[in-house]
Structure formats: C-alpha cells, structure tokens
mmCIF file of C-alpha atoms and ligand atoms in Angstrom:
data_model
loop_
_atom_site.group_PDB
_atom_site.id
_atom_site.type_symbol
_atom_site.label_atom_id
_atom_site.label_comp_id
_atom_site.label_asym_id
_atom_site.label_seq_id
_atom_site.Cartn_x
_atom_site.Cartn_y
_atom_site.Cartn_z
ATOM 1 C CA UNK A 165 30.951 -7.579 1.339
ATOM 2 C CA UNK A 166 32.135 -4.071 2.210
ATOM 3 C CA UNK A 167 31.005 -0.608 1.256
ATOM 4 C CA UNK A 168 33.315 1.354 -0.965
ATOM 5 C CA UNK A 169 31.887 4.621 0.326
ATOM 6 C CA UNK A 170 34.478 6.901 1.893
ATOM 7 C CA UNK A 171 32.025 7.744 4.680
ATOM 8 C CA UNK A 172 31.093 5.336 7.409
ATOM 9 C CA UNK A 173 28.418 2.756 6.701
ATOM 10 C CA UNK A 174 25.935 4.894 8.607
ATOM 11 C CA UNK A 175 25.973 7.315 5.667
ATOM 12 C CA UNK A 176 25.287 4.585 3.106
ATOM 13 C CA UNK A 177 22.304 5.096 0.824
ATOM 14 C CA UNK A 178 19.155 3.100 1.540
ATOM 15 C CA UNK A 179 18.157 0.861 -1.349
ATOM 16 C CA UNK A 180 14.572 -0.191 -1.941
ATOM 17 C CA UNK A 181 12.765 -2.226 -4.582
ATOM 18 C CA UNK A 182 9.044 -2.039 -5.306
ATOM 19 C CA UNK A 183 8.062 -5.296 -6.979
ATOM 20 C CA UNK A 184 4.613 -5.037 -8.508
ATOM 21 C CA UNK A 185 2.767 -7.187 -10.976
ATOM 22 C CA UNK A 186 3.403 -4.735 -13.816
ATOM 23 C CA UNK A 187 6.209 -2.453 -12.671
ATOM 24 C CA UNK A 188 9.497 -2.990 -10.937
ATOM 25 C CA UNK A 189 11.237 0.002 -9.427
ATOM 26 C CA UNK A 190 14.494 0.542 -7.580
ATOM 27 C CA UNK A 191 15.340 3.680 -5.635
ATOM 28 C CA UNK A 192 18.122 4.874 -3.360
ATOM 29 C CA UNK A 193 17.418 7.375 -0.593
ATOM 30 C CA UNK A 194 19.833 9.571 1.313
ATOM 31 C CA UNK A 195 19.618 8.282 4.906
ATOM 32 C CA UNK A 196 19.713 11.749 6.488
ATOM 33 C CA UNK A 197 16.942 13.546 4.591
ATOM 34 C CA UNK A 198 15.285 10.913 2.396
ATOM 35 C CA UNK A 199 15.975 12.639 -0.899
ATOM 36 C CA UNK A 200 16.099 10.427 -3.971
ATOM 37 C CA UNK A 201 19.671 9.669 -5.013
ATOM 38 C CA UNK A 202 18.423 7.654 -7.944
ATOM 39 C CA UNK A 203 15.404 5.762 -9.155
ATOM 40 C CA UNK A 204 14.732 3.529 -12.109
ATOM 41 C CA UNK A 205 11.519 1.849 -13.167
ATOM 42 C CA UNK A 206 11.093 -1.015 -15.645
ATOM 43 C CA UNK A 207 8.257 -3.351 -16.604
ATOM 44 C CA UNK A 208 8.086 -6.492 -14.460
ATOM 45 C CA UNK A 209 9.119 -9.467 -16.631
ATOM 46 C CA UNK A 210 6.111 -11.634 -17.352
ATOM 47 C CA UNK A 211 8.073 -14.779 -18.238
ATOM 48 C CA UNK A 212 8.611 -16.403 -14.881
ATOM 49 C CA UNK A 213 9.942 -16.180 -11.352
ATOM 50 C CA UNK A 214 13.612 -16.557 -12.301
ATOM 51 C CA UNK A 215 13.258 -13.737 -14.836
ATOM 52 C CA UNK A 216 11.968 -11.458 -12.062
ATOM 53 C CA UNK A 217 14.918 -12.360 -9.811
ATOM 54 C CA UNK A 218 17.313 -11.620 -12.691
ATOM 55 C CA UNK A 219 15.629 -8.278 -13.427
ATOM 56 C CA UNK A 220 15.949 -7.223 -9.781
ATOM 57 C CA UNK A 221 19.591 -8.283 -9.790
ATOM 58 C CA UNK A 222 20.264 -6.178 -12.916
ATOM 59 C CA UNK A 223 18.524 -3.124 -11.465
ATOM 60 C CA UNK A 224 20.412 -3.360 -8.196
ATOM 61 C CA UNK A 225 23.739 -3.810 -9.979
ATOM 62 C CA UNK A 226 23.102 -0.737 -12.155
ATOM 63 C CA UNK A 227 22.034 1.303 -9.137
ATOM 64 C CA UNK A 228 25.159 0.400 -7.196
ATOM 65 C CA UNK A 229 27.392 1.239 -10.160
ATOM 66 C CA UNK A 230 25.769 4.674 -10.333
ATOM 67 C CA UNK A 231 26.064 5.169 -6.569
ATOM 68 C CA UNK A 232 29.633 3.860 -6.408
ATOM 69 C CA UNK A 233 28.820 1.360 -3.670
ATOM 70 C CA UNK A 234 28.447 -2.400 -3.440
ATOM 71 C CA UNK A 235 26.556 -4.866 -1.298
ATOM 72 C CA UNK A 236 23.959 -2.565 0.262
ATOM 73 C CA UNK A 237 21.181 -4.410 2.069
ATOM 74 C CA UNK A 238 17.865 -4.033 0.245
ATOM 75 C CA UNK A 239 14.249 -3.772 1.222
ATOM 76 C CA UNK A 240 11.638 -5.168 -1.144
ATOM 77 C CA UNK A 241 7.941 -4.310 -1.196
ATOM 78 C CA UNK A 242 5.630 -6.946 -2.654
ATOM 79 C CA UNK A 243 1.935 -7.621 -3.003
ATOM 80 C CA UNK A 244 1.154 -10.266 -0.394
ATOM 81 C CA UNK A 245 3.520 -11.138 2.425
ATOM 82 C CA UNK A 246 5.921 -13.756 3.710
ATOM 83 C CA UNK A 247 4.035 -16.283 5.810
ATOM 84 C CA UNK A 248 5.652 -16.681 9.234
ATOM 85 C CA UNK A 249 4.322 -20.252 9.232
ATOM 86 C CA UNK A 250 5.783 -21.427 5.935
ATOM 87 C CA UNK A 251 8.421 -18.801 5.100
ATOM 88 C CA UNK A 252 7.043 -18.374 1.585
ATOM 89 C CA UNK A 253 4.977 -15.645 -0.082
ATOM 90 C CA UNK A 254 1.204 -15.830 0.375
ATOM 91 C CA UNK A 255 -1.704 -13.678 -0.688
ATOM 92 C CA UNK A 256 -0.023 -11.999 -3.663
ATOM 93 C CA UNK A 257 -2.460 -11.143 -6.436
ATOM 94 C CA UNK A 258 0.582 -11.554 -8.690
ATOM 95 C CA UNK A 259 0.429 -15.294 -8.133
ATOM 96 C CA UNK A 260 3.897 -15.847 -9.601
ATOM 97 C CA UNK A 261 5.390 -15.060 -6.182
ATOM 98 C CA UNK A 262 3.056 -17.204 -4.082
ATOM 99 C CA UNK A 263 4.717 -20.246 -2.560
ATOM 100 C CA UNK A 264 8.220 -18.844 -3.156
ATOM 101 C CA UNK A 265 10.790 -18.033 -0.429
ATOM 102 C CA UNK A 266 11.416 -14.661 -2.074
ATOM 103 C CA UNK A 267 13.626 -13.205 0.675
ATOM 104 C CA UNK A 268 15.957 -16.214 0.709
ATOM 105 C CA UNK A 269 16.053 -16.485 -3.091
ATOM 106 C CA UNK A 270 16.918 -12.792 -3.452
ATOM 107 C CA UNK A 271 19.547 -12.966 -0.712
ATOM 108 C CA UNK A 272 21.180 -15.825 -2.606
ATOM 109 C CA UNK A 273 21.056 -14.087 -5.988
ATOM 110 C CA UNK A 274 22.173 -10.713 -4.626
ATOM 111 C CA UNK A 275 24.634 -11.951 -1.969
ATOM 112 C CA UNK A 276 23.361 -9.603 0.725
ATOM 113 C CA UNK A 277 20.701 -9.244 3.428
ATOM 114 C CA UNK A 278 17.188 -8.764 2.073
ATOM 115 C CA UNK A 279 13.999 -7.735 3.862
ATOM 116 C CA UNK A 280 10.671 -8.364 2.148
ATOM 117 C CA UNK A 281 7.553 -6.512 3.273
ATOM 118 C CA UNK A 282 3.971 -6.116 2.112
ATOM 119 C CA UNK A 283 3.522 -3.142 -0.223
ATOM 120 C CA UNK A 284 0.792 -1.519 1.882
ATOM 121 C CA UNK A 285 3.046 -1.808 4.934
ATOM 122 C CA UNK A 286 5.733 -0.060 2.856
ATOM 123 C CA UNK A 287 3.256 2.746 2.110
ATOM 124 C CA UNK A 288 2.514 3.076 5.823
ATOM 125 C CA UNK A 289 6.225 3.173 6.702
ATOM 126 C CA UNK A 290 7.018 5.707 3.981
ATOM 127 C CA UNK A 291 4.219 8.048 5.000
ATOM 128 C CA UNK A 292 5.036 7.630 8.702
ATOM 129 C CA UNK A 293 8.734 8.381 8.265
ATOM 130 C CA UNK A 294 8.529 11.559 6.214
ATOM 131 C CA UNK A 295 5.151 11.708 4.511
ATOM 132 C CA UNK A 296 1.563 12.593 5.362
ATOM 133 C CA UNK A 297 1.901 10.854 8.739
ATOM 134 C CA UNK A 298 5.302 12.270 9.635
ATOM 135 C CA UNK A 299 5.659 12.474 13.417
ATOM 136 C CA UNK A 300 2.554 10.377 14.107
ATOM 137 C CA UNK A 301 3.015 7.311 16.298
ATOM 138 C CA UNK A 302 0.408 5.100 14.620
ATOM 139 C CA UNK A 303 -0.328 5.473 10.914
ATOM 140 C CA UNK A 304 -2.947 3.403 9.120
ATOM 141 C CA UNK A 305 -2.412 3.555 5.360
ATOM 142 C CA UNK A 306 -4.764 2.108 2.759
ATOM 143 C CA UNK A 307 -4.165 1.547 -0.930
ATOM 144 C CA UNK A 308 -7.359 2.080 -2.909
ATOM 145 C CA UNK A 309 -6.500 0.883 -6.390
ATOM 146 C CA UNK A 310 -7.223 -2.152 -8.549
ATOM 147 C CA UNK A 311 -7.342 -3.928 -5.195
ATOM 148 C CA UNK A 312 -7.530 -2.710 -1.614
ATOM 149 C CA UNK A 313 -4.704 -3.259 0.837
ATOM 150 C CA UNK A 314 -3.714 -1.571 4.026
ATOM 151 C CA UNK A 315 -0.868 -1.469 6.484
ATOM 152 C CA UNK A 316 0.036 -0.200 9.920
ATOM 153 C CA UNK A 317 3.192 1.635 10.952
ATOM 154 C CA UNK A 318 3.994 2.190 14.611
ATOM 155 C CA UNK A 319 6.844 4.601 15.355
ATOM 156 C CA UNK A 320 7.877 4.365 11.712
ATOM 157 C CA UNK A 321 8.101 0.558 11.684
ATOM 158 C CA UNK A 322 5.734 -1.841 9.951
ATOM 159 C CA UNK A 323 3.483 -3.718 12.369
ATOM 160 C CA UNK A 324 3.408 -7.127 10.738
ATOM 161 C CA UNK A 325 1.332 -9.242 13.123
ATOM 162 C CA UNK A 326 1.387 -12.865 14.210
ATOM 163 C CA UNK A 327 0.288 -14.106 10.776
ATOM 164 C CA UNK A 328 1.791 -11.194 8.819
ATOM 165 C CA UNK A 329 -1.712 -9.990 7.972
ATOM 166 C CA UNK A 330 -1.975 -6.928 10.255
ATOM 167 C CA UNK A 331 -3.923 -4.260 8.403
ATOM 168 C CA UNK A 332 -5.547 -6.627 5.886
ATOM 169 C CA UNK A 333 -8.695 -4.577 6.102
ATOM 170 C CA UNK A 334 -9.383 -5.039 2.389
ATOM 171 C CA UNK A 335 -10.917 -8.395 3.254
ATOM 172 C CA UNK A 336 -13.067 -7.256 6.143
ATOM 173 C CA UNK A 337 -16.793 -7.223 5.373
ATOM 174 C CA UNK A 338 -17.820 -3.973 3.655
ATOM 175 C CA UNK A 339 -20.500 -1.892 5.395
ATOM 176 C CA UNK A 340 -23.941 -2.372 3.871
ATOM 177 C CA UNK A 341 -25.984 0.656 2.911
ATOM 178 C CA UNK A 342 -29.772 1.046 2.729
ATOM 179 C CA UNK A 343 -29.324 1.418 -1.041
ATOM 180 C CA UNK A 344 -27.925 -2.132 -1.210
ATOM 181 C CA UNK A 345 -31.277 -3.614 -0.216
ATOM 182 C CA UNK A 346 -32.687 -5.848 -2.972
ATOM 183 C CA UNK A 347 -29.401 -5.626 -4.869
ATOM 184 C CA UNK A 348 -27.447 -8.697 -5.953
ATOM 185 C CA UNK A 349 -24.325 -8.221 -3.862
ATOM 186 C CA UNK A 350 -20.970 -9.212 -5.284
ATOM 187 C CA UNK A 351 -18.700 -11.781 -3.704
ATOM 188 C CA UNK A 352 -15.002 -11.190 -3.285
ATOM 189 C CA UNK A 353 -12.510 -13.346 -5.180
ATOM 190 C CA UNK A 354 -11.194 -14.429 -1.754
ATOM 191 C CA UNK A 355 -14.465 -16.260 -1.073
ATOM 192 C CA UNK A 356 -15.450 -14.226 1.986
ATOM 193 C CA UNK A 357 -18.436 -12.375 0.610
ATOM 194 C CA UNK A 358 -18.717 -8.629 0.135
ATOM 195 C CA UNK A 359 -15.267 -7.467 1.264
ATOM 196 C CA UNK A 360 -14.071 -3.868 1.398
ATOM 197 C CA UNK A 361 -11.968 -4.644 -1.679
ATOM 198 C CA UNK A 362 -15.112 -5.647 -3.542
ATOM 199 C CA UNK A 363 -16.657 -2.211 -2.977
ATOM 200 C CA UNK A 364 -13.752 0.222 -2.491
ATOM 201 C CA UNK A 365 -11.372 -0.825 -5.279
ATOM 202 C CA UNK A 366 -11.555 0.955 -8.628
ATOM 203 C CA UNK A 367 -13.250 -2.002 -10.361
ATOM 204 C CA UNK A 368 -15.552 -2.338 -7.320
ATOM 205 C CA UNK A 369 -16.597 1.296 -7.554
ATOM 206 C CA UNK A 370 -17.268 0.949 -11.299
ATOM 207 C CA UNK A 371 -19.294 -2.235 -10.751
ATOM 208 C CA UNK A 372 -21.369 -0.558 -8.034
ATOM 209 C CA UNK A 373 -22.185 2.305 -10.397
ATOM 210 C CA UNK A 374 -23.298 -0.163 -13.056
ATOM 211 C CA UNK A 375 -25.319 -2.235 -10.566
ATOM 212 C CA UNK A 376 -27.251 0.862 -9.512
ATOM 213 C CA UNK A 377 -28.207 1.718 -13.065
ATOM 214 C CA UNK A 378 -25.251 3.852 -14.098
ATOM 215 C CA UNK A 379 -23.294 3.622 -17.328
ATOM 216 C CA UNK A 380 -20.505 1.096 -17.867
ATOM 217 C CA UNK A 381 -17.594 3.362 -16.951
ATOM 218 C CA UNK A 382 -14.329 2.933 -15.096
ATOM 219 C CA UNK A 383 -13.871 4.602 -11.696
ATOM 220 C CA UNK A 384 -12.096 7.645 -13.101
ATOM 221 C CA UNK A 385 -14.908 8.233 -15.600
ATOM 222 C CA UNK A 386 -17.582 7.885 -12.909
ATOM 223 C CA UNK A 387 -15.845 10.599 -10.873
ATOM 224 C CA UNK A 388 -15.546 12.828 -13.946
ATOM 225 C CA UNK A 389 -19.258 12.334 -14.672
ATOM 226 C CA UNK A 390 -20.142 13.192 -11.059
ATOM 227 C CA UNK A 391 -18.141 16.407 -11.288
ATOM 228 C CA UNK A 392 -19.900 17.243 -14.556
ATOM 229 C CA UNK A 393 -23.299 16.999 -12.842
ATOM 230 C CA UNK A 394 -24.422 13.452 -13.716
ATOM 231 C CA UNK A 395 -26.823 12.580 -10.879
ATOM 232 C CA UNK A 396 -26.345 8.796 -11.097
ATOM 233 C CA UNK A 397 -22.570 9.249 -10.870
ATOM 234 C CA UNK A 398 -22.995 11.673 -7.971
ATOM 235 C CA UNK A 399 -25.085 9.071 -6.161
ATOM 236 C CA UNK A 400 -22.401 6.450 -6.815
ATOM 237 C CA UNK A 401 -19.704 8.737 -5.447
ATOM 238 C CA UNK A 402 -21.885 9.425 -2.382
ATOM 239 C CA UNK A 403 -22.257 5.670 -1.805
ATOM 240 C CA UNK A 404 -18.494 5.255 -2.150
ATOM 241 C CA UNK A 405 -17.972 7.972 0.478
ATOM 242 C CA UNK A 406 -20.466 6.275 2.824
ATOM 243 C CA UNK A 407 -18.818 2.874 2.397
ATOM 244 C CA UNK A 408 -15.306 4.238 2.891
ATOM 245 C CA UNK A 409 -16.393 6.239 5.937
ATOM 246 C CA UNK A 410 -18.009 3.187 7.536
ATOM 247 C CA UNK A 411 -15.050 0.938 6.735
ATOM 248 C CA UNK A 412 -12.509 3.424 8.129
ATOM 249 C CA UNK A 413 -14.641 4.037 11.211
ATOM 250 C CA UNK A 414 -14.139 0.356 12.084
ATOM 251 C CA UNK A 415 -10.393 0.952 11.886
ATOM 252 C CA UNK A 416 -10.685 3.989 14.174
ATOM 253 C CA UNK A 417 -12.648 1.994 16.745
ATOM 254 C CA UNK A 418 -10.033 -0.758 16.669
ATOM 255 C CA UNK A 419 -6.706 1.090 16.340
ATOM 256 C CA UNK A 420 -7.524 4.763 16.888
ATOM 257 C CA UNK A 421 -4.740 5.823 14.480
ATOM 258 C CA UNK A 422 -3.139 9.251 14.763
ATOM 259 C CA UNK A 423 -3.364 9.651 10.981
ATOM 260 C CA UNK A 424 -5.083 7.731 8.193
ATOM 261 C CA UNK A 425 -3.361 7.972 4.809
ATOM 262 C CA UNK A 426 -4.880 6.993 1.483
ATOM 263 C CA UNK A 427 -2.799 5.914 -1.503
ATOM 264 C CA UNK A 428 -3.601 4.224 -4.807
ATOM 265 C CA UNK A 429 -5.462 5.605 -7.796
ATOM 266 C CA UNK A 430 -8.690 6.392 -5.945
ATOM 267 C CA UNK A 431 -6.807 8.575 -3.464
ATOM 268 C CA UNK A 432 -6.732 11.093 -6.326
ATOM 269 C CA UNK A 433 -10.446 11.722 -5.657
ATOM 270 C CA UNK A 434 -9.932 14.968 -3.736
ATOM 271 C CA UNK A 435 -13.558 15.032 -2.587
ATOM 272 C CA UNK A 436 -12.946 12.054 -0.283
ATOM 273 C CA UNK A 437 -10.799 14.006 2.146
ATOM 274 C CA UNK A 438 -13.532 16.542 2.902
ATOM 275 C CA UNK A 439 -16.526 14.222 2.618
ATOM 276 C CA UNK A 440 -15.451 11.153 4.616
ATOM 277 C CA UNK A 441 -14.406 12.503 8.078
ATOM 278 C CA UNK A 442 -17.721 14.292 8.816
ATOM 279 C CA UNK A 443 -19.424 10.896 8.542
ATOM 280 C CA UNK A 444 -17.251 9.292 11.220
ATOM 281 C CA UNK A 445 -18.968 10.551 14.426
ATOM 282 C CA UNK A 446 -22.022 8.438 13.585
ATOM 283 C CA UNK A 447 -19.899 5.265 13.645
ATOM 284 C CA UNK A 448 -17.025 5.946 16.047
ATOM 285 C CA UNK A 449 -17.349 5.293 19.787
ATOM 286 C CA UNK A 450 -15.997 8.654 20.951
ATOM 287 C CA UNK A 451 -17.324 12.081 21.913
ATOM 288 C CA UNK A 452 -15.125 13.708 19.261
ATOM 289 C CA UNK A 453 -13.390 12.320 16.172
ATOM 290 C CA UNK A 454 -10.503 14.404 14.890
ATOM 291 C CA UNK A 455 -8.527 11.727 13.015
ATOM 292 C CA UNK A 456 -6.827 13.381 10.025
ATOM 293 C CA UNK A 457 -7.488 11.729 6.634
ATOM 294 C CA UNK A 458 -4.742 12.664 4.190
ATOM 295 C CA UNK A 459 -3.560 11.678 0.710
ATOM 296 C CA UNK A 460 -0.167 9.974 0.537
ATOM 297 C CA UNK A 461 2.435 12.720 0.297
ATOM 298 C CA UNK A 462 4.779 10.627 -1.817
ATOM 299 C CA UNK A 463 2.061 9.270 -4.112
ATOM 300 C CA UNK A 464 3.059 6.107 -5.931
ATOM 301 C CA UNK A 465 6.682 6.601 -4.826
ATOM 302 C CA UNK A 466 5.731 5.528 -1.318
ATOM 303 C CA UNK A 467 6.053 1.823 -2.143
ATOM 304 C CA UNK A 468 9.701 2.065 -3.088
ATOM 305 C CA UNK A 469 10.474 4.653 -0.386
ATOM 306 C CA UNK A 470 8.969 2.459 2.334
ATOM 307 C CA UNK A 471 10.946 -0.522 1.033
ATOM 308 C CA UNK A 472 14.170 1.503 1.301
ATOM 309 C CA UNK A 473 13.262 2.674 4.827
ATOM 310 C CA UNK A 474 12.999 -0.970 5.976
ATOM 311 C CA UNK A 475 16.740 -0.757 6.728
ATOM 312 C CA UNK A 476 16.508 2.660 8.373
ATOM 313 C CA UNK A 477 16.954 1.454 11.965
ATOM 314 C CA UNK A 478 20.178 -0.326 11.043
ATOM 315 C CA UNK A 479 21.710 2.681 9.328
ATOM 316 C CA UNK A 480 20.951 5.381 11.886
HETATM 317 ZN ZN1 ZN B 853 -12.073 -10.648 0.123
#
C-alpha cells in the first residue's frame, strides 16, 4: 500500500475515527498545523458489529477519495479499551464492541495499520498536542457527560497503563459530603458503590438534585434554574462543585498534572472553572496549588483529533 501524495509520506494527512455509541466521525488533520482537511459525521449503525466495521470502511474510503490518498494508517477512539491481557475490547458502555478484537478486525477490513485507543485518552492527547494543555508535559483530561471517563497524556502521548485503565478515575469512590448524611446513596452500574461517575455524570447530577428535594430536571435544566436564582438548584450546583473539587484533588495528589482539562457536556458549565480550583488547597498536600483547570479547547472534536494524532510520532 503506497501513498499517492506527491509529497513524502511525512506530509501525509493524519486520519482519525471517533467511534461512539451514537455517532461515528472521521477527520483528517494536516500534520504540520493540525487544521482540519476534512471531517464527516454519521450515526453509528445500530444493527451489529459488522455493520459498524462496514460504516467505518465506507467513511475512510470516502475520506481518502476526497484527499486523493490511499492506505493511510488510522487511529480510532472508542469507549472502553483494548485489554492487554485478552486483546479484545473491555469496559465499553456500547457493549457491542466488548469482547471484539477491534484493532485486528479493522486492520483486516481496511488493509492498513490501525491503532485503537480509549476516547478519554484521545481527548487528553488532543488537548495536550494543540489544545488547552498545549506545551504541558502531563495533562489529565476528564469527560463529564452521560458517563465519566478520564485519560492521561504525557508529552503528547496517551499513558495507557499495565491494564490499559490508566486514568479510569470515573470509577474511583466519589467524595462524600456532609449533605450526604442520611441520604440513600446510589450505587454505580459497575458494582463498586458510589463512584465519581455516579455523582459527576449528567444523569448523576440530575439524580442528586432530585434526591435532595429538587425538581426532576436534567443537568442542563438544573444549571439553568441555578442561574435563574432557584436556591435548591444553586445548592445542587454547589454540591457538584464540592464533589468535583474533591475528586480532582485526589488526582492532583497522585499525578500532580500540569493542566487539568474538562470535556463532555458538563464542561459547558462555565462556573466550574472559577469555583473548583479555590477548593483544592483544603484537599491537596501542598503549600500552594496552581493547577490550571480549563475547558477542552477543541470541544467535542477532541475525540477525533486525538485519534488522528495517535499516528503523529510516525509521521513527524
Ligand atoms: Zn463505577
């Protein structure tokens, strides 16, 4: 398989795929400055695993026709990860992929090298390379959305870990607050009790509001109510800030990141970035805490950008 680009292979576009439970996106980045050369997003087929492989194959073929190249290696971001022990996907909330050797299956269908990486690791890589953590050596990036995931990038590369679970902070125990006393505390779907995901995801935030006597609203509506002066919603947002601050303080004590980046739908809550860091000194074992907390610069494009950057080292 050869490139048909007139330039050397070092100038070849970087091709990434973000494979989510509901959306499937392909993008090509210019290797020198990271600008989008193309991007296309479709709904993830809901029929079965082979349909997903075929949809990725179609997207990649169309992208390469547009770019005038063939056989580019691709990076793929997925929920979950490839288990180093078994070589198959584990931990994906889109259970269709679990138990499948996705990297090998895609390499066979696409006839090219494929790298598969956890989607939160892709966020961390994207933001470390040219996003909110650009220039930082260690970036911790968390996705606060329908679930909670997180990833670590060191020098712009995903830190995967011995079990490919590095950064899986979503399933650490959530900090307990005085307000939780005498409350029926939720258990996480993973079976480990009250995980960060249980409290810091959008559904978790909404459930906490309801549990403390608030109205049955989704997370976005709770935030809107807080901004409009609703005291119950303001209290819920304050609890969310306290929980997030405590949970991130544990990360600072463990990794001491240069930058913490938040992505996912709840990273649109602008108040978090001013309210959370002042709460860290109480929890962090340091005389000063200056860790920047920033929203993802590339927003929901960071998944596909990080997937494309997975081949960066080979093309520079
Ligand atoms: Zn859990």
